[in-house]
GROMACS .gro file of C-alpha atoms in nm:
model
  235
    1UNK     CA    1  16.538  11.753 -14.481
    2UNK     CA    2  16.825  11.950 -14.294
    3UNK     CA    3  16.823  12.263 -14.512
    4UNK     CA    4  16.440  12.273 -14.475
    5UNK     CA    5  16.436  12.266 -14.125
    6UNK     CA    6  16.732  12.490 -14.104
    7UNK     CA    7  16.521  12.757 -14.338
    8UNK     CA    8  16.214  12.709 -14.118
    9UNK     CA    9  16.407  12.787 -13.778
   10UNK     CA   10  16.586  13.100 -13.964
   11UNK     CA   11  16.254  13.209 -14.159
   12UNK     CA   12  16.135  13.502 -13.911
   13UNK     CA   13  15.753  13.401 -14.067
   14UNK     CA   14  15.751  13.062 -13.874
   15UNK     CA   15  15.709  13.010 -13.533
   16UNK     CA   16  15.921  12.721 -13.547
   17UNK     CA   17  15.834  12.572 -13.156
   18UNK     CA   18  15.448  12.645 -13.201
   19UNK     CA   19  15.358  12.662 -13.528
   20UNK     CA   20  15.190  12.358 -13.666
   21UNK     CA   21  15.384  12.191 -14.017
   22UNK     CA   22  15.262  12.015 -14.277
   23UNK     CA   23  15.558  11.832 -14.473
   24UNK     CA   24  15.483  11.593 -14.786
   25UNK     CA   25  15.728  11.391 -14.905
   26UNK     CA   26  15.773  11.213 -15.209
   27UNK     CA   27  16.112  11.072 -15.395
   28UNK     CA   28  16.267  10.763 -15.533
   29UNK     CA   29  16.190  10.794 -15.896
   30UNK     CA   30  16.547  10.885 -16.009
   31UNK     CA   31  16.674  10.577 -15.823
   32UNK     CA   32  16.399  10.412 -16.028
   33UNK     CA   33  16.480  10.547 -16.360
   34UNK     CA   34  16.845  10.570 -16.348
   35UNK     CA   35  17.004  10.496 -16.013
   36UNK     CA   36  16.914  10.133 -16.068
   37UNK     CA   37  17.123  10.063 -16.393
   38UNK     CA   38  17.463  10.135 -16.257
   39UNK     CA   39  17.368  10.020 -15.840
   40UNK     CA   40  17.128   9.716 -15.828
   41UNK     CA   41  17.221   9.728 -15.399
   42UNK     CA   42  17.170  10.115 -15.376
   43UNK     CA   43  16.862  10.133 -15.578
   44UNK     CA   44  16.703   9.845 -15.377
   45UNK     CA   45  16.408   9.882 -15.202
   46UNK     CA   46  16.547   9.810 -14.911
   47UNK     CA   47  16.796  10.158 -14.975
   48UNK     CA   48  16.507  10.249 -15.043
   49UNK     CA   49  16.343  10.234 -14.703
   50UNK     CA   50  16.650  10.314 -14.546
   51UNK     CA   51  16.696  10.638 -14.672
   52UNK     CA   52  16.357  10.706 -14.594
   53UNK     CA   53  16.379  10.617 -14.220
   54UNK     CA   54  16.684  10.848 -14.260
   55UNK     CA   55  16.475  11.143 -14.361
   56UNK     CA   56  16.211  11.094 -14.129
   57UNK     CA   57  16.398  11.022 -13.839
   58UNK     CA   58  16.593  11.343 -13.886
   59UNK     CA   59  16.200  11.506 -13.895
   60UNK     CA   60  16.096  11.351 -13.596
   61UNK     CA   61  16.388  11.470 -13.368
   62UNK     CA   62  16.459  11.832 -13.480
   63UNK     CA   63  16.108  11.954 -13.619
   64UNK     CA   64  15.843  11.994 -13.372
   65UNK     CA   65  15.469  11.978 -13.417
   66UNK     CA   66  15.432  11.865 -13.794
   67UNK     CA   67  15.289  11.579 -13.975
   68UNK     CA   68  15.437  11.433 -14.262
   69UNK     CA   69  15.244  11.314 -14.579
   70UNK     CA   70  15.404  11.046 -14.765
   71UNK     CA   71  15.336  11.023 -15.090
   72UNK     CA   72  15.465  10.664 -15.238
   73UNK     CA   73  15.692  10.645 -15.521
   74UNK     CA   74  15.576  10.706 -15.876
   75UNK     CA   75  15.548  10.420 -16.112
   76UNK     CA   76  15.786  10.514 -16.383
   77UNK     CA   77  15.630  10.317 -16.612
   78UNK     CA   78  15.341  10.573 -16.634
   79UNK     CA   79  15.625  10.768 -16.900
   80UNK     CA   80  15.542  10.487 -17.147
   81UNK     CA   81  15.119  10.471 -17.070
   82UNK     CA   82  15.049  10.829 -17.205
   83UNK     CA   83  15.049  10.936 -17.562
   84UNK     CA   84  15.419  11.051 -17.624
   85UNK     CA   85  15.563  11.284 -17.961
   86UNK     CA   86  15.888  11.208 -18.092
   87UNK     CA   87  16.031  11.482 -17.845
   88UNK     CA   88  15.899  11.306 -17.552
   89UNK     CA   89  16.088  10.991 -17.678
   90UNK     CA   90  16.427  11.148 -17.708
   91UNK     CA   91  16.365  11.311 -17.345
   92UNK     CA   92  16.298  10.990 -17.240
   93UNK     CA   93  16.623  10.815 -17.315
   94UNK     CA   94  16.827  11.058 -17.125
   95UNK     CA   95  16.647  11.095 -16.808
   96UNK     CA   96  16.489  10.820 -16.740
   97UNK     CA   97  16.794  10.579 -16.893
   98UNK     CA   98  16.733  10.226 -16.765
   99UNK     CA   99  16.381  10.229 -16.858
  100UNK     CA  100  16.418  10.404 -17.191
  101UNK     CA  101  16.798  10.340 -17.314
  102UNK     CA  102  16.838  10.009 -17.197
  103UNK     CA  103  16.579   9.803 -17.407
  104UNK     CA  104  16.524   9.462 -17.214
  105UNK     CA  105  16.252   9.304 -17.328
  106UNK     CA  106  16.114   9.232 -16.987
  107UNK     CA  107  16.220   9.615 -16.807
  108UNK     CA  108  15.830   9.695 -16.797
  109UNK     CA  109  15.823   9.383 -16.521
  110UNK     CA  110  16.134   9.522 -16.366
  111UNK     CA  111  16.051   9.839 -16.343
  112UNK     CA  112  15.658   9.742 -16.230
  113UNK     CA  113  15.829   9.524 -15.971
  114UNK     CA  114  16.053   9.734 -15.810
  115UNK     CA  115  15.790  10.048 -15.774
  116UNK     CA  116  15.547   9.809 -15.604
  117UNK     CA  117  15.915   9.664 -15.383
  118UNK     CA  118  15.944  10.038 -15.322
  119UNK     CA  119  15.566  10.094 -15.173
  120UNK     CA  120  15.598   9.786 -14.983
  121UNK     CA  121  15.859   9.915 -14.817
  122UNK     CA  122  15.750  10.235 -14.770
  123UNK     CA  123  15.455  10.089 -14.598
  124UNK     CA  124  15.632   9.894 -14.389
  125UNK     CA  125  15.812  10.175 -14.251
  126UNK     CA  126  15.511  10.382 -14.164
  127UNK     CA  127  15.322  10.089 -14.001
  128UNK     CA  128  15.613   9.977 -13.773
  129UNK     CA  129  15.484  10.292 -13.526
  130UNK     CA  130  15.770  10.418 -13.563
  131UNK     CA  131  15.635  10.790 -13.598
  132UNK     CA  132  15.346  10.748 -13.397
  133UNK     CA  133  15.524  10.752 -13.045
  134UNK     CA  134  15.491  11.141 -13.016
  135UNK     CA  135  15.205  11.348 -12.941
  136UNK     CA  136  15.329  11.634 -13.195
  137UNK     CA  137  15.486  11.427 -13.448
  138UNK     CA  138  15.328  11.148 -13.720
  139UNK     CA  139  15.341  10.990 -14.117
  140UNK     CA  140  15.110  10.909 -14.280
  141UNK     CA  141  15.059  10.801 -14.649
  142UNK     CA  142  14.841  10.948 -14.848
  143UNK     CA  143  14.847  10.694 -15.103
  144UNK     CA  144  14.682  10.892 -15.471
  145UNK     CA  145  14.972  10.834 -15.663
  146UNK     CA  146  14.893  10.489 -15.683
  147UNK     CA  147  14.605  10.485 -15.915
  148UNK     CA  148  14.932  10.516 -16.155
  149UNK     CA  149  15.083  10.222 -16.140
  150UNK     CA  150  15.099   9.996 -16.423
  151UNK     CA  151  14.832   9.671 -16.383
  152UNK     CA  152  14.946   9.354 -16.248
  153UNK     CA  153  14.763   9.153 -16.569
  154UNK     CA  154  15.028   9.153 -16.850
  155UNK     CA  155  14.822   9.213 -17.136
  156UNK     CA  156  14.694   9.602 -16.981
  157UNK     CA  157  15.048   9.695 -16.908
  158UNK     CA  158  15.042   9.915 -17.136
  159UNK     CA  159  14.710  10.090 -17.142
  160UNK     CA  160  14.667  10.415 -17.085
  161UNK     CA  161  14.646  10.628 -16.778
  162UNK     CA  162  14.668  10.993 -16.809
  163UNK     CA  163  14.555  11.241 -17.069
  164UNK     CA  164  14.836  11.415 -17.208
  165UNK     CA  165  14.723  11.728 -17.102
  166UNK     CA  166  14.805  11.636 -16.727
  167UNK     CA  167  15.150  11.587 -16.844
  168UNK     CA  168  15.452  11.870 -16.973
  169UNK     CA  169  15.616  11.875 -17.287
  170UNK     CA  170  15.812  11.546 -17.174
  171UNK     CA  171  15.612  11.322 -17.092
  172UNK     CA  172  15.699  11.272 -16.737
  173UNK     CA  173  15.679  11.584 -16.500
  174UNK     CA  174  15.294  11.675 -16.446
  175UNK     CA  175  15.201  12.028 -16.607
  176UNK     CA  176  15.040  12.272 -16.407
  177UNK     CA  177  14.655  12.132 -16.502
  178UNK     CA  178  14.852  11.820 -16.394
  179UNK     CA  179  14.956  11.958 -16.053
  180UNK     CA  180  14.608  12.119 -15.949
  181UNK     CA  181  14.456  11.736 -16.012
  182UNK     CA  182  14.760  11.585 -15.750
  183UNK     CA  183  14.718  11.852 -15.517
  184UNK     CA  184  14.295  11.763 -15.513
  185UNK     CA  185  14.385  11.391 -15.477
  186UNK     CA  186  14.640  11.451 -15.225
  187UNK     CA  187  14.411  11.678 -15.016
  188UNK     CA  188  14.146  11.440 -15.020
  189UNK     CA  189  14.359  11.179 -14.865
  190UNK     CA  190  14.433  11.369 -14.591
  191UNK     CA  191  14.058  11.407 -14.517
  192UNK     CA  192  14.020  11.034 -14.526
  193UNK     CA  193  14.076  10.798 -14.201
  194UNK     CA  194  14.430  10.539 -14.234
  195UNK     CA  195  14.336  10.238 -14.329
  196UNK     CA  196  14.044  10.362 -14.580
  197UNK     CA  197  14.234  10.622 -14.799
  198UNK     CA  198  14.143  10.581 -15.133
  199UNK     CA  199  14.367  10.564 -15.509
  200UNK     CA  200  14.059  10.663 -15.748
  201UNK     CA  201  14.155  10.907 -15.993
  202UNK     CA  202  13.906  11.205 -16.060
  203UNK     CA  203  13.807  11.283 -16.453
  204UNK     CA  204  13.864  11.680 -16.380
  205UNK     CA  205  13.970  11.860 -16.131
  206UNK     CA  206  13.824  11.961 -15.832
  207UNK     CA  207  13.499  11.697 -15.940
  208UNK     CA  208  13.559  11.562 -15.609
  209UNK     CA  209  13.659  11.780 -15.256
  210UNK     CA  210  13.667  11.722 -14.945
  211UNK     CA  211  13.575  11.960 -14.624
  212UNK     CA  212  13.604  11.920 -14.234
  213UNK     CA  213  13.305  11.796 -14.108
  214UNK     CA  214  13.224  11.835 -13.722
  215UNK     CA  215  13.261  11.480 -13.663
  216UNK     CA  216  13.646  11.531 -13.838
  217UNK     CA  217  13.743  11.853 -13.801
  218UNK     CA  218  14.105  11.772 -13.898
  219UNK     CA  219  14.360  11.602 -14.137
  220UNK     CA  220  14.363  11.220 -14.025
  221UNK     CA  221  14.671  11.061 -13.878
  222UNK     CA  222  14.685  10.683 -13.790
  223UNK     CA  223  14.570  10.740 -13.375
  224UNK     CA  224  14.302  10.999 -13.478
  225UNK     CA  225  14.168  10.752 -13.760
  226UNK     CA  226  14.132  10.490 -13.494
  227UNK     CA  227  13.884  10.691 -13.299
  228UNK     CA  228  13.706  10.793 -13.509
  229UNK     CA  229  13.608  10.454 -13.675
  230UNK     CA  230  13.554  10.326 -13.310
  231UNK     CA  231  13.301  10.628 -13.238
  232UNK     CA  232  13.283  10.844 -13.549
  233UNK     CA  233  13.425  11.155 -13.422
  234UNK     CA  234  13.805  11.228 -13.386
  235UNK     CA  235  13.825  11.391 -13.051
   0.00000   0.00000   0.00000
């Protein structure tokens, strides 16, 4: 978060006092996949959350006028829900060790647990009010990413949740067709009110897309949501 804010202040394009910044963030799936195995304590969700309030408290104090979207943590386990090639399964093993390497025959519950420790906590953050204390400063999750984690009933664990073609050559990293459906899902988010964002996937992209309307003219953040669900207009 320094170096951004360090190459928005020196970047002669950006107004960095008045300009208005949109920031999304999204991390914690290398603590996840590997940073786990070898530190339980760092890889916690509580690490978790405090690297996060880290990052964000950094934001608040040195970058004026921006909003922050928070995208939650990836569920790992989404590696094992696609169909994979042998290539794919040798990727897997190396970067993306504790899930793939390690073998335990209950890691899909540990993993599934700890993404869902890591949301929690994430959420906690962001609700505290912590970010909302400043007229030119907010968070707020845009939570899309969920409608990839792994279902709570045992037995669908392991069903499948992506076409492969949303996916790269491992497995893992979305492709570009991949990155145009995230974007779609993430923008639509930010045209829904807190509180009533939803995780529904989309079967192409662009199927769904959302506009300003006059009633909402702009992205929602937590204080503008709550007008406009008390009157149904945001200013």
């Amino acid at each position: 978060e320094r170096v951004g804010v360090y190459k928005m202040k020196k970047d002669r394009a950006v107004d960095f006092y008045n300009d208005w910044k949109v920031i999304t963030m999204f991390f914690g799936a290398n603590d996840l996949c590997s940073g786990q195995c070898y530190d339980h304590t760092g890889a916690s969700p509580e690490a978790h959350s405090f690297k996060l309030r880290l990052a964000l408290d950094y934001l608040q104090e040195n970058l004026p006028r921006a909003l922050v979207n928070l995208v939650p943590v990836l569920d790992v386990s989404v590696s094992v829900r696609v169909k994979r090639s042998i290539m794919c399964r040798l990727l897997h093993r190396f970067f993306c060790t504790c899930f793939h390497l390690r073998g335990a025959a209950d890691e899909m519950s540990i993993i599934t647990d700890l993404v869902r420790g890591y949301q929690e906590a994430e959420e906690l953050l962001v609700s505290s009010g912590r970010y909302n204390k400043k007229e030119d400063f907010t968070v707020v999750i845009q939570p899309f990413i969920k409608l990839f984690n792994a279902p709570i009933e045992p037995s669908r664990r392991y069903d499948e949740v992506i076409d492969i073609s949303y996916v790269t050559y491992d497995c893992f990293h979305f492709s570009q067709k991949g990155h145009a459906l995230a974007a779609n899902l993430l923008w639509n988010n930010m045209l829904e009110p807190v509180g009533h964002k939803t995780t529904v996937g989309l079967d192409h992209v662009m199927q769904r897309f959302y506009c300003p309307t006059e009633q909402a003219p702009y992205i929602f953040t937590y204080n503008n949501s709550v007008q406009f669900l008390k009157t149904g207009r945001q200013d």
